[in-house]
Tab-separated table of C-alpha atoms in Angstrom:
chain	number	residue	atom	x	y	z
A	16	UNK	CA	1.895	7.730	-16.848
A	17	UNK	CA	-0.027	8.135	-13.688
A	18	UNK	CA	1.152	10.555	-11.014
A	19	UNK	CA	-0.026	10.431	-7.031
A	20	UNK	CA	0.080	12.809	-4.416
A	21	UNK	CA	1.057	12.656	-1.059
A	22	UNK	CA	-1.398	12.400	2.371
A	23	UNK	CA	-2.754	15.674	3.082
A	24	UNK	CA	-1.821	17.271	-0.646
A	25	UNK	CA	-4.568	17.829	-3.534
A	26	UNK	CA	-3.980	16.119	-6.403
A	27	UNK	CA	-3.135	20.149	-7.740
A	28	UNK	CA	0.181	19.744	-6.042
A	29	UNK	CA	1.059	17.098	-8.857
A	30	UNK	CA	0.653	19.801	-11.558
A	31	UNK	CA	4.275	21.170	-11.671
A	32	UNK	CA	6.159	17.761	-11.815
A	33	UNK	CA	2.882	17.185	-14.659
A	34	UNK	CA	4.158	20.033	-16.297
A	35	UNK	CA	7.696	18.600	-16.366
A	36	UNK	CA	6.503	15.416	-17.572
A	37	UNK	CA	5.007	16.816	-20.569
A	38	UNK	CA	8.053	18.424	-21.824
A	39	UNK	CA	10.112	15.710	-21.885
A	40	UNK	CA	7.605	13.979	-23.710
A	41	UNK	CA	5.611	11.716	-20.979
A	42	UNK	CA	1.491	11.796	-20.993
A	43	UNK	CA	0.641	12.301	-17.656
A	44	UNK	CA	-2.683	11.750	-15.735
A	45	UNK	CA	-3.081	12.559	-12.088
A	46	UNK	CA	-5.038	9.814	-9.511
A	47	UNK	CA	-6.384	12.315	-6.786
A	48	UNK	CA	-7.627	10.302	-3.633
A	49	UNK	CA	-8.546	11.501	-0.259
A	50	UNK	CA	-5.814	10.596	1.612
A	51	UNK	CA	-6.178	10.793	5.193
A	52	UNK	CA	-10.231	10.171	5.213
A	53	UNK	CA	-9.612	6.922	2.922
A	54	UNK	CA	-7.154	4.399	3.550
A	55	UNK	CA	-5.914	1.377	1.789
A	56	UNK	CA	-8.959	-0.402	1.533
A	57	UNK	CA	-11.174	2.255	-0.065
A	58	UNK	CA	-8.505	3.786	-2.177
A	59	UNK	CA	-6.342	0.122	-3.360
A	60	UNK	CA	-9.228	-1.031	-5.779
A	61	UNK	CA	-9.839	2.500	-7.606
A	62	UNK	CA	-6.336	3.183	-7.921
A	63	UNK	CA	-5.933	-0.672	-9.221
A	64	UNK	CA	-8.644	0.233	-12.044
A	65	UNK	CA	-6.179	3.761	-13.332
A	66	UNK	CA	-3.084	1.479	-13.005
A	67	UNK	CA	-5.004	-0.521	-15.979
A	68	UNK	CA	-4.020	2.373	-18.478
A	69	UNK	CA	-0.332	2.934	-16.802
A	70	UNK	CA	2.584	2.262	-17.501
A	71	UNK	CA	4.911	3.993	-15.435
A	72	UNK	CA	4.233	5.812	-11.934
A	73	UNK	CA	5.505	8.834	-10.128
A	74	UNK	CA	4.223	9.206	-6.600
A	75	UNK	CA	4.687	11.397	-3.694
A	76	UNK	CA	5.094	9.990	-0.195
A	77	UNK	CA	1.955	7.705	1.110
A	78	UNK	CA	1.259	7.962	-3.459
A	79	UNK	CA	4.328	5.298	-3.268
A	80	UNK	CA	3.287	3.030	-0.742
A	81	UNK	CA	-0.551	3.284	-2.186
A	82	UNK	CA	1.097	2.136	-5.290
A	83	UNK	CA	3.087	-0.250	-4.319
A	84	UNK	CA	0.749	-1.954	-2.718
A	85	UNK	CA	-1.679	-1.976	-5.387
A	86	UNK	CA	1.075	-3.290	-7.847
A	87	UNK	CA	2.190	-6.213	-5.346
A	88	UNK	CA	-1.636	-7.361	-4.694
A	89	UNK	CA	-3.034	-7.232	-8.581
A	90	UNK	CA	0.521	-7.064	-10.440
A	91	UNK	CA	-0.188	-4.939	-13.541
A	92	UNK	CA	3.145	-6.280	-15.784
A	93	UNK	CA	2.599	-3.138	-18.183
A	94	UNK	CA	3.341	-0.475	-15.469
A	95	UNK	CA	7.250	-1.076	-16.280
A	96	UNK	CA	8.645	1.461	-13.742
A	97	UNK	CA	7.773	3.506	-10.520
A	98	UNK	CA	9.488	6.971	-9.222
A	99	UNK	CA	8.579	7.065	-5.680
A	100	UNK	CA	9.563	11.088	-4.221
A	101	UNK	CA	9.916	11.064	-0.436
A	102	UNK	CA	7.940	7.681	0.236
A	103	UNK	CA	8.406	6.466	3.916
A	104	UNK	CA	8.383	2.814	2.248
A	105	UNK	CA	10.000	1.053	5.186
A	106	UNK	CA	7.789	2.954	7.638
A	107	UNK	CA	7.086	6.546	8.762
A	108	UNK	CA	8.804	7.094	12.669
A	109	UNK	CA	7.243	10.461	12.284
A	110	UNK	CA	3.709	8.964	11.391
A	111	UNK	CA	4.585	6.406	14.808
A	112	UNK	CA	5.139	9.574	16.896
A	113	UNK	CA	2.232	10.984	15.743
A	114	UNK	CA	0.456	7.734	17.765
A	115	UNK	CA	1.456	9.152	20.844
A	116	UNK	CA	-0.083	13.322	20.523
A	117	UNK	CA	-4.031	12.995	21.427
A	118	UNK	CA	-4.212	15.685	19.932
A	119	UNK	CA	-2.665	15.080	16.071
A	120	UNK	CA	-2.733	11.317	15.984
A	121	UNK	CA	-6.096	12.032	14.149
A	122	UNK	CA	-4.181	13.521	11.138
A	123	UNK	CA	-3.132	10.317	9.659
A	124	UNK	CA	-6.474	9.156	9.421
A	125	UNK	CA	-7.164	5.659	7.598
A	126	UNK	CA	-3.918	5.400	6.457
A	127	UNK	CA	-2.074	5.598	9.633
A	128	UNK	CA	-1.224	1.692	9.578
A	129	UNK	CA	0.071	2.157	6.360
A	130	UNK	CA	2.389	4.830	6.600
A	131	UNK	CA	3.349	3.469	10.369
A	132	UNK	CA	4.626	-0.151	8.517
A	133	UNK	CA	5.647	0.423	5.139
A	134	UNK	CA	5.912	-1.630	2.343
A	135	UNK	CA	7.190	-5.095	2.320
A	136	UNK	CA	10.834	-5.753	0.238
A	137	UNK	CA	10.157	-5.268	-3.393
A	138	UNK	CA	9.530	-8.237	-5.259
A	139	UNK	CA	7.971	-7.544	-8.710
A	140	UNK	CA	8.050	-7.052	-11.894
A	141	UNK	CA	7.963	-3.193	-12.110
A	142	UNK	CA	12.081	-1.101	-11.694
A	143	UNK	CA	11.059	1.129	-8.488
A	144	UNK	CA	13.367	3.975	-7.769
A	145	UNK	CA	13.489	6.575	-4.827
A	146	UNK	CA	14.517	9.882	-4.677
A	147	UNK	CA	15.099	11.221	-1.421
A	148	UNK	CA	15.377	14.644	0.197
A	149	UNK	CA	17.964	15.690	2.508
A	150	UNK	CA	16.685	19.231	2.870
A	151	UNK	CA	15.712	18.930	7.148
A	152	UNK	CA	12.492	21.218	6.893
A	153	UNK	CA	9.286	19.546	7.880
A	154	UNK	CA	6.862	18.791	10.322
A	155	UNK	CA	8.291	15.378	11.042
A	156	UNK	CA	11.263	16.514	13.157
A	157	UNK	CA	8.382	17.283	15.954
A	158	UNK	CA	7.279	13.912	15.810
A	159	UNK	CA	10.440	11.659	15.469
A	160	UNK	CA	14.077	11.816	16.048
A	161	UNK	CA	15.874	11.626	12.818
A	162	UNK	CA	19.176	10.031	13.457
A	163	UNK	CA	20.452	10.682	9.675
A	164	UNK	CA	19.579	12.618	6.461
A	165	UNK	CA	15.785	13.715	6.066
A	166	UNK	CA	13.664	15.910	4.452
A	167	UNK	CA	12.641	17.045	7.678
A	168	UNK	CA	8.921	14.642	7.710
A	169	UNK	CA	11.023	11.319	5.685
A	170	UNK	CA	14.086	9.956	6.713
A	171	UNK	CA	16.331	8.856	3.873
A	172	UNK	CA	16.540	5.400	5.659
A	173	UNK	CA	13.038	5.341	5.820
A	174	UNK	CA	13.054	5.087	1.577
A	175	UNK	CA	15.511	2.851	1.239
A	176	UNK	CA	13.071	-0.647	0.968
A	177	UNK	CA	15.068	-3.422	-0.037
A	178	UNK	CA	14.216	-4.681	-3.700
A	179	UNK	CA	14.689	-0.823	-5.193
A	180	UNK	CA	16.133	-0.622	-8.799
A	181	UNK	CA	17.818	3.036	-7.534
A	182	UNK	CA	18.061	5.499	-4.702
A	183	UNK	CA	19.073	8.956	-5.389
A	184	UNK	CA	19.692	11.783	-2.939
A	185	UNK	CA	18.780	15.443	-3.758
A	186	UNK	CA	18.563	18.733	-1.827
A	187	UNK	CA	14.824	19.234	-1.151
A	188	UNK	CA	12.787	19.017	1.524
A	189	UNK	CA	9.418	16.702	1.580
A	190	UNK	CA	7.031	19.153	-0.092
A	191	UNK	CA	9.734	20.337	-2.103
A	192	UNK	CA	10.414	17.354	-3.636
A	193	UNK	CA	7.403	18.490	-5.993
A	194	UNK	CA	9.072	21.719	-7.203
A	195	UNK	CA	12.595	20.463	-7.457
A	196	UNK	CA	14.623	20.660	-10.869
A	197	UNK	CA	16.729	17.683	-9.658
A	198	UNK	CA	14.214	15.712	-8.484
A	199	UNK	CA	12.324	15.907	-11.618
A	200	UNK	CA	15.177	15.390	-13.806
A	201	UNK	CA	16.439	12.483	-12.138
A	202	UNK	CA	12.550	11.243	-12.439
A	203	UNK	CA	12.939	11.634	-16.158
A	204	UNK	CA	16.290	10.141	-15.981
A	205	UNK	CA	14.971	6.592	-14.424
A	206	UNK	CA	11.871	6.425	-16.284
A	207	UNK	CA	13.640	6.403	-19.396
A	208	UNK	CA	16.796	4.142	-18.512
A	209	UNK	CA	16.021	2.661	-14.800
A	210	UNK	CA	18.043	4.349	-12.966
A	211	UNK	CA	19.016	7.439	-11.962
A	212	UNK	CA	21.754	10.038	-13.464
A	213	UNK	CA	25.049	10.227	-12.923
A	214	UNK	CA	24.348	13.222	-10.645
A	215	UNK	CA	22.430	10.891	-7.949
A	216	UNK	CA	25.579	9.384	-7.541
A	217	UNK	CA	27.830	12.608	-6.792
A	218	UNK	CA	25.162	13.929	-4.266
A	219	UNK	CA	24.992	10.177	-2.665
A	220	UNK	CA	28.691	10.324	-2.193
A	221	UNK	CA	28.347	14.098	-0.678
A	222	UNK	CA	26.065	13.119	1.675
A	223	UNK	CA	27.957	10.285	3.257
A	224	UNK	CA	30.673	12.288	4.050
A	225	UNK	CA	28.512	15.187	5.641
A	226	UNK	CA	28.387	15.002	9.474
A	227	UNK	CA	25.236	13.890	10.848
């Protein structure tokens, strides 16, 4: 199983959800990539050649559209199922705001067009699920009005790219989608069945009826 990390992480801040992995069993192996100095073009045909020896992916934000994109241009039938944690796949509006501030539009670097657009609707052969953080702490409330749910950089309806196996909802914020219990557990839970735990369900249903 490969793992990816988000834009501005280190592929260290895979280790804990690595750790997780393990225990339940899962060989992990983490794809580190610059992620803001090397966009799609640079990083598409490395990550292509690690996706040779996967067969299942868990990815943290821009890590899900990187992989996505890789899997729709060179297909890779063994890689039977990705967990995508916080991934703006239908486009970032806090990576769009970003555009507009001279002075942090540089932070996106390369993969600004990326993260601006998204992902087209999911059309392969791979079960892609999301799980999605509805804890509001994050950087991305500066940048974009959130008119839902979000994990305070993501908004949920940012994840939610047509084609998806699953969605899930779980109280964590972007970063903190790393370090979360639930998350991981509902990772385990889709990688092993394709789709996500019965508790994914119960917090989905919570969160509708929470005022926005």
């Amino acid at each position: 199983m490969l793992l990816l990390h988000g834009l501005w992480m280190p592929g260290l801040s895979m280790g804990w959800m690595a750790r997780r992995l393990r225990r339940e069993g899962f060989a992990t192996s983490v794809f580190a990539y610059p992620g803001a100095m090397a966009g799609p073009r640079i990083v598409l045909p490395a990550l292509s050649a690690r996706l040779r020896q996967a067969d299942a992916v868990v990815a943290h934000s821009l890590g899900g559209l990187m992989t996505l994109e890789a899997l729709r241009r060179d297909g890779f039938p063994d890689v039977a199922r990705v967990v995508c944690l916080g991934s703006p796949l239908c486009g970032s509006g806090a990576a769009r705001g970003l555009r507009t501030h001279l002075a942090t539009g540089w932070a996106l670097g390369r993969a600004a067009a990326l993260l601006r657009r998204g992902c087209m609707p999911w059309e392969g052969p791979a079960e892609v699920g999301v799980v999605a953080g509805t804890r509001a702490i994050g950087f991305g409330r500066w940048f974009a009005r959130f008119d839902g749910p979000s994990d305070g950089t993501v908004a949920v309806a940012e994840t939610r790219l047509a084609g998806l196996a699953d969605h899930c909802l779980v109280d964590a914020s972007h970063s903190g989608l790393l370090f979360s219990e639930a998350a991981a557990s509902q990772a385990v839970h889709f990688l092993r069945q394709g789709r996500f735990g019965p508790d994914a369900a119960v917090a989905a249903r919570m969160q509708a009826r929470r005022p926005v």
